[in-house]
CSV table of C-alpha atoms in Angstrom, one decimal:
chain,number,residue,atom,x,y,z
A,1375,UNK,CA,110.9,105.0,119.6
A,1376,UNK,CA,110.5,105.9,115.9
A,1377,UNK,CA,107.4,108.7,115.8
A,1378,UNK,CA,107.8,111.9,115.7
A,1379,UNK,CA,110.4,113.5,118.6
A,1380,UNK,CA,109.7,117.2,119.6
A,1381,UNK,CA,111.7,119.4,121.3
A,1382,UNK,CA,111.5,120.8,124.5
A,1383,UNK,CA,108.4,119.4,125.3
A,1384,UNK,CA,108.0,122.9,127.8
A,1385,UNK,CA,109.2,126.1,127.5
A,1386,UNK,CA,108.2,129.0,129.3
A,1387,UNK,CA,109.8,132.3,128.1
A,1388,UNK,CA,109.5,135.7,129.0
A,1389,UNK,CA,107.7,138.3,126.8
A,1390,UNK,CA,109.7,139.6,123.9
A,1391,UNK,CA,112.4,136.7,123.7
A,1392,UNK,CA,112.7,133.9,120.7
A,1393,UNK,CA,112.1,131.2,121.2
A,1394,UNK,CA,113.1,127.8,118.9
A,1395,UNK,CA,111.7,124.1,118.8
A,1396,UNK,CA,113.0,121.3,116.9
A,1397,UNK,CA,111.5,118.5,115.3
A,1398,UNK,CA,112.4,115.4,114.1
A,1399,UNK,CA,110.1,113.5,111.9
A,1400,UNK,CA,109.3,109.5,111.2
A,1401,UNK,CA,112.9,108.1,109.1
A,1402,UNK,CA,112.0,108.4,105.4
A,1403,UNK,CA,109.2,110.8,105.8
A,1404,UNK,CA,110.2,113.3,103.2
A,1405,UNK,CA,106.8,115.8,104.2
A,1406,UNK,CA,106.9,117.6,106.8
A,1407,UNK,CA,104.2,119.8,108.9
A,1408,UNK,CA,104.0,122.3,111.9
A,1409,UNK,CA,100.6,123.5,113.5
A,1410,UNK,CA,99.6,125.3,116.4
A,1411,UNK,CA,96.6,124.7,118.9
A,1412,UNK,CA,95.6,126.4,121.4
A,1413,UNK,CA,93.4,125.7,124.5
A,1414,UNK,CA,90.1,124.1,123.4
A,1415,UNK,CA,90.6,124.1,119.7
A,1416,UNK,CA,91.7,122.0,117.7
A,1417,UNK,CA,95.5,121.8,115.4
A,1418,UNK,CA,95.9,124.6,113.2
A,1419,UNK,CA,98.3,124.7,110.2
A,1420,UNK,CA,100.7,126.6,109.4
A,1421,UNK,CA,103.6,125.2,107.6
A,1422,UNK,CA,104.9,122.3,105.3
A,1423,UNK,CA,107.9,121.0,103.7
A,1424,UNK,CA,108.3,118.8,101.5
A,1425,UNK,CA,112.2,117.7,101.9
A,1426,UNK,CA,113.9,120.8,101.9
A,1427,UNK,CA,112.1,123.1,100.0
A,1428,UNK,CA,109.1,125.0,102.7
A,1429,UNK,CA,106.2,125.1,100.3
A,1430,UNK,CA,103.5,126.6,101.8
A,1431,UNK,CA,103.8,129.3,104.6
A,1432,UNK,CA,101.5,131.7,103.8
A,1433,UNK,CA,99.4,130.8,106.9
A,1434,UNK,CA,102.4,130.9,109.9
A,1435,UNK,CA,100.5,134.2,112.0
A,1436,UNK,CA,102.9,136.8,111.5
A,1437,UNK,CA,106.6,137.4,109.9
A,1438,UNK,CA,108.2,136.5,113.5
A,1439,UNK,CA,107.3,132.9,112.8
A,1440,UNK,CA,110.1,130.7,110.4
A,1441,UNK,CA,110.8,127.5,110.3
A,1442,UNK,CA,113.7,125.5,108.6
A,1443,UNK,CA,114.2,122.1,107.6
A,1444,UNK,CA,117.8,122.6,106.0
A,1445,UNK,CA,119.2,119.2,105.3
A,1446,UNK,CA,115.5,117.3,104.8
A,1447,UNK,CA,115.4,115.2,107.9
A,1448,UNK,CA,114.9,117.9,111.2
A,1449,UNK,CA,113.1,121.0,111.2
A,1450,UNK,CA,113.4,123.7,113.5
A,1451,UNK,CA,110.2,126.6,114.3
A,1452,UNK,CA,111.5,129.6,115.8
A,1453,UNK,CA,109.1,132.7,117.4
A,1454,UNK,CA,111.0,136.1,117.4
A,1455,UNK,CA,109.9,138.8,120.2
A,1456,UNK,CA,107.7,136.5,121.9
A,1457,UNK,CA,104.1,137.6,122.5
A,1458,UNK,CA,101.5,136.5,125.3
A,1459,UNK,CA,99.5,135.2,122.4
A,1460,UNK,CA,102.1,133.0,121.3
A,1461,UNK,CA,100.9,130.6,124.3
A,1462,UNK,CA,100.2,127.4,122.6
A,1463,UNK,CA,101.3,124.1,121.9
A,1464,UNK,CA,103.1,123.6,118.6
A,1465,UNK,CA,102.9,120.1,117.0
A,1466,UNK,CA,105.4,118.6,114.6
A,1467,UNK,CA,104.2,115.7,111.9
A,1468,UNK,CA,105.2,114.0,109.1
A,1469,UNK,CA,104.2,112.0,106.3
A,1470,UNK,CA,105.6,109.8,103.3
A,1471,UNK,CA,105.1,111.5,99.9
A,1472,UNK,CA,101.4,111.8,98.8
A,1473,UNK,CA,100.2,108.6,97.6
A,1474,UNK,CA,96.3,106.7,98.2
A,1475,UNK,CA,95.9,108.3,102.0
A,1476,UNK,CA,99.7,108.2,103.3
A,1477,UNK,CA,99.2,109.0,107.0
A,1478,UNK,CA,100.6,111.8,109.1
A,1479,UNK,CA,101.9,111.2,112.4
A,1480,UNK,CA,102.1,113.7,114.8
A,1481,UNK,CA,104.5,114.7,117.7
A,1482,UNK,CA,103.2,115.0,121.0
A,1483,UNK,CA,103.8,118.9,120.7
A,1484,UNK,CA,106.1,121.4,122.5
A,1485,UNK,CA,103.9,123.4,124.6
A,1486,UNK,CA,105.3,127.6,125.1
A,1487,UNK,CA,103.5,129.6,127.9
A,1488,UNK,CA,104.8,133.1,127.2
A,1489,UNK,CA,104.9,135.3,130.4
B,565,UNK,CA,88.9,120.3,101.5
B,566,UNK,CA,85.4,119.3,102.4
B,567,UNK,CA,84.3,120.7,105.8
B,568,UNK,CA,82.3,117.6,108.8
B,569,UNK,CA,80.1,118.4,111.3
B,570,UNK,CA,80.2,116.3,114.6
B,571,UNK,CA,78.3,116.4,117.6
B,572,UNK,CA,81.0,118.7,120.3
B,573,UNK,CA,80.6,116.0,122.7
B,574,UNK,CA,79.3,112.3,123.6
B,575,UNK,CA,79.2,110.3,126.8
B,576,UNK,CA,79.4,106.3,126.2
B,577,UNK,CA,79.7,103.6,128.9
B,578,UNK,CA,82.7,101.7,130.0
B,579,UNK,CA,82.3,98.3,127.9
B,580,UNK,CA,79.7,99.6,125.3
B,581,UNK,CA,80.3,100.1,121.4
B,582,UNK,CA,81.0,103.9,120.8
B,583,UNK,CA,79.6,105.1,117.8
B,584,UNK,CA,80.8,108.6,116.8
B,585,UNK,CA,78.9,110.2,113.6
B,586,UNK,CA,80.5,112.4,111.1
B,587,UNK,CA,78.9,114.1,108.4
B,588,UNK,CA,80.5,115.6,105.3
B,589,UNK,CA,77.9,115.8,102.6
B,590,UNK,CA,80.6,117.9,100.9
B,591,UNK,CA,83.2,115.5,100.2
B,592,UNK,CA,84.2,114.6,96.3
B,593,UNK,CA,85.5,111.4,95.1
B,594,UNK,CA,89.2,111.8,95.4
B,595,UNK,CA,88.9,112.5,99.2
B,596,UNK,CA,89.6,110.7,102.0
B,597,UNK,CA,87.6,110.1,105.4
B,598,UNK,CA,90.1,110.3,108.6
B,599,UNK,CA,89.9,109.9,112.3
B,600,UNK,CA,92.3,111.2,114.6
B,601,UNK,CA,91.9,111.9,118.4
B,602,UNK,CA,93.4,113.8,121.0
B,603,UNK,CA,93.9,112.7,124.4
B,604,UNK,CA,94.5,115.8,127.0
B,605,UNK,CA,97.6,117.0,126.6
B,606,UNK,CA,98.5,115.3,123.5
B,607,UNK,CA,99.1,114.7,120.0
B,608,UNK,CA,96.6,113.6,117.8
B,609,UNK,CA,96.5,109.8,117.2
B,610,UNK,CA,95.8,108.2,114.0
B,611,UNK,CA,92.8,106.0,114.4
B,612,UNK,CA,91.9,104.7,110.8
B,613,UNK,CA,90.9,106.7,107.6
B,614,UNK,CA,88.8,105.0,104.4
B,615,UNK,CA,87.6,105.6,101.3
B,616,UNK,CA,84.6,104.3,100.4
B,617,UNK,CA,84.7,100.7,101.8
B,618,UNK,CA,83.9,100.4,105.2
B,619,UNK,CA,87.4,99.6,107.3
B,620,UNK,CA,88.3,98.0,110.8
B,621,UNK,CA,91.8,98.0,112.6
B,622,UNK,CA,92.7,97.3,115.9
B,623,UNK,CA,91.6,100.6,117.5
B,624,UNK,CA,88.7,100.9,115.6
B,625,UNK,CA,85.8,100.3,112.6
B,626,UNK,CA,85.1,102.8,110.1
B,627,UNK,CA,81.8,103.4,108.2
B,628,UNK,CA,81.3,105.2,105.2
B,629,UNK,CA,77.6,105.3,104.1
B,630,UNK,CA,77.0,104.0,99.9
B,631,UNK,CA,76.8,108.2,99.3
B,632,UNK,CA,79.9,109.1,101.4
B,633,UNK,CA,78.2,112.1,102.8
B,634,UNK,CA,78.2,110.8,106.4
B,635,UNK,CA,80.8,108.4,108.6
B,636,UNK,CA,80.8,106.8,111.5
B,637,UNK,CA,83.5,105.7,114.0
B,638,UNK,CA,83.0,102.6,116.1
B,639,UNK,CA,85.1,102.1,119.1
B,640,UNK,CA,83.6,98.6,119.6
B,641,UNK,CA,84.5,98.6,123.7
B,642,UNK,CA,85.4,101.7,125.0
B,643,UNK,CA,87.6,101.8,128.1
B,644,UNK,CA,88.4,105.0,130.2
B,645,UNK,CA,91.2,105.6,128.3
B,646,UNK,CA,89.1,106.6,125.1
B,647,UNK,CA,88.2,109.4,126.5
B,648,UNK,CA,89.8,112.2,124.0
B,649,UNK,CA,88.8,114.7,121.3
B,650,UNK,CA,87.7,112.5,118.1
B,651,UNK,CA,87.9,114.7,114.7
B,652,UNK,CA,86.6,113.4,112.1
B,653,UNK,CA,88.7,114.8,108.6
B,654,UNK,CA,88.3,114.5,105.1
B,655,UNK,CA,91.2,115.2,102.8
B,656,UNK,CA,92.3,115.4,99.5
B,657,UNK,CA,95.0,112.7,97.8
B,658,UNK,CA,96.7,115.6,95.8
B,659,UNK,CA,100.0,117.0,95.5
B,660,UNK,CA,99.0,120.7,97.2
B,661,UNK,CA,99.7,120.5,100.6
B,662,UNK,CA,98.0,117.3,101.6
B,663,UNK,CA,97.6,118.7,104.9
B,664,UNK,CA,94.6,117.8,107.0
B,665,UNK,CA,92.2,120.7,108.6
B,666,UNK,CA,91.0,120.3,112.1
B,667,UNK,CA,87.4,121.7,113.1
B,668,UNK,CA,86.3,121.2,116.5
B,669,UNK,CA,85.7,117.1,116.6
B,670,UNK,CA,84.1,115.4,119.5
B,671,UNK,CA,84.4,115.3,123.0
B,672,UNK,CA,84.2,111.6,124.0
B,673,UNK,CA,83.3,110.9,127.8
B,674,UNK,CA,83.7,107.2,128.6
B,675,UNK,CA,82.1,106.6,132.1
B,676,UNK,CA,82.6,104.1,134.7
């Protein structure tokens, strides 16, 4: 399978623990994107990178959300002191560098229930 | 980005053409009409996206009216299994982000 591979696909944690999922993107997909949904809305962004470099960040929710995409290829969104809130899935995608409508592909999500 | 309004839900046959409107009277010329959908439990799919020609892959036709201020998505036989979330998304071809912006799509129900 070459899409996008998340990781765990579940995870149910307890209030106040972190939590981390990984992400690998589509081979040669240098941007990279995380978003959030929740139950009956639709994807909402919060991150990019573009290789390494995370260039727009300023809508993850709070300062207990990072992510990291160290070496360019996998990325990794953690959650610090987990919060009932938090409950969502969070979907991974990736895309070639902007050109006439390059495509992004998404993951098929990690989902976190927070109790 | 240019904001769409669709209808929150459809119901289409088993067999028949699905025709799912978009409107985005907003849009300016360097933007870009996509489709995506969401089947329960998910990722968002890739249907097809256009310009300003109309376009047709295996999933699906798209057409973008002369004035691109309105879309529609043509499933030309939809089976059970079309029955997702459709959002309809236009986006810019720039450097800044690139990202795509959900609203609330469509709720496609494909009866028996």
């Amino acid at each position: 399978d070459t899409g996008v591979s998340q990781d765990p696909r579940h995870k149910i944690t307890k209030r106040g623990q972190n939590v981390t999922f990984r992400c690998d993107p589509i081979s040669e997909h240098n941007r990279l994107y995380w978003y959030r949904q929740t139950l009956g809305q639709g994807p909402e962004f919060l991150t990019y990178f573009q290789n390494e470099a995370q260039l727009e960040k300023s809508r993850l929710l709070s300062d207990r959300f990072s992510a990291e995409r160290p070496k360019g290829s996998f990325s990794t969104l953690e959650i610090q002191r987990t919060e009932q809130g938090d409950s969502a899935m969070y979907l991974c995608a990736s895309s070639l560098p902007v050109s006439s409508g390059n495509t992004i592909y998404f993951g098929e999500g990690s989902w976190l229930t927070v109790v | 980005d240019a904001k769409t309004t669709q209808p929150p839900s459809m119901d289409c046959a088993e067999g028949r053409a699905a025709n799912l409107p978009c409107n985005h009277s907003t849009i300016s010329g360097n933007e870009y009409v996509y489709w995506y959908r969401q089947i329960h439990s998910q990722g968002p799919q890739y249907i097809i996206h256009g310009l300003k020609n109309n376009e047709t892959n295996e999933m699906a036709s798209l057409i973008i009216t002369e004035d691109r201020k309105s879309s529609t998505l043509i499933l030309p036989h939809a089976t059970l299994r079309d029955t997702a979330v459709y959002y309809c998304i236009v986006r810019a071809d720039n450097n800044a982000g690139n990202m795509l912006t959900f609203g609330g799509g469509t709720r496609l129900m494909v009866k028996p």
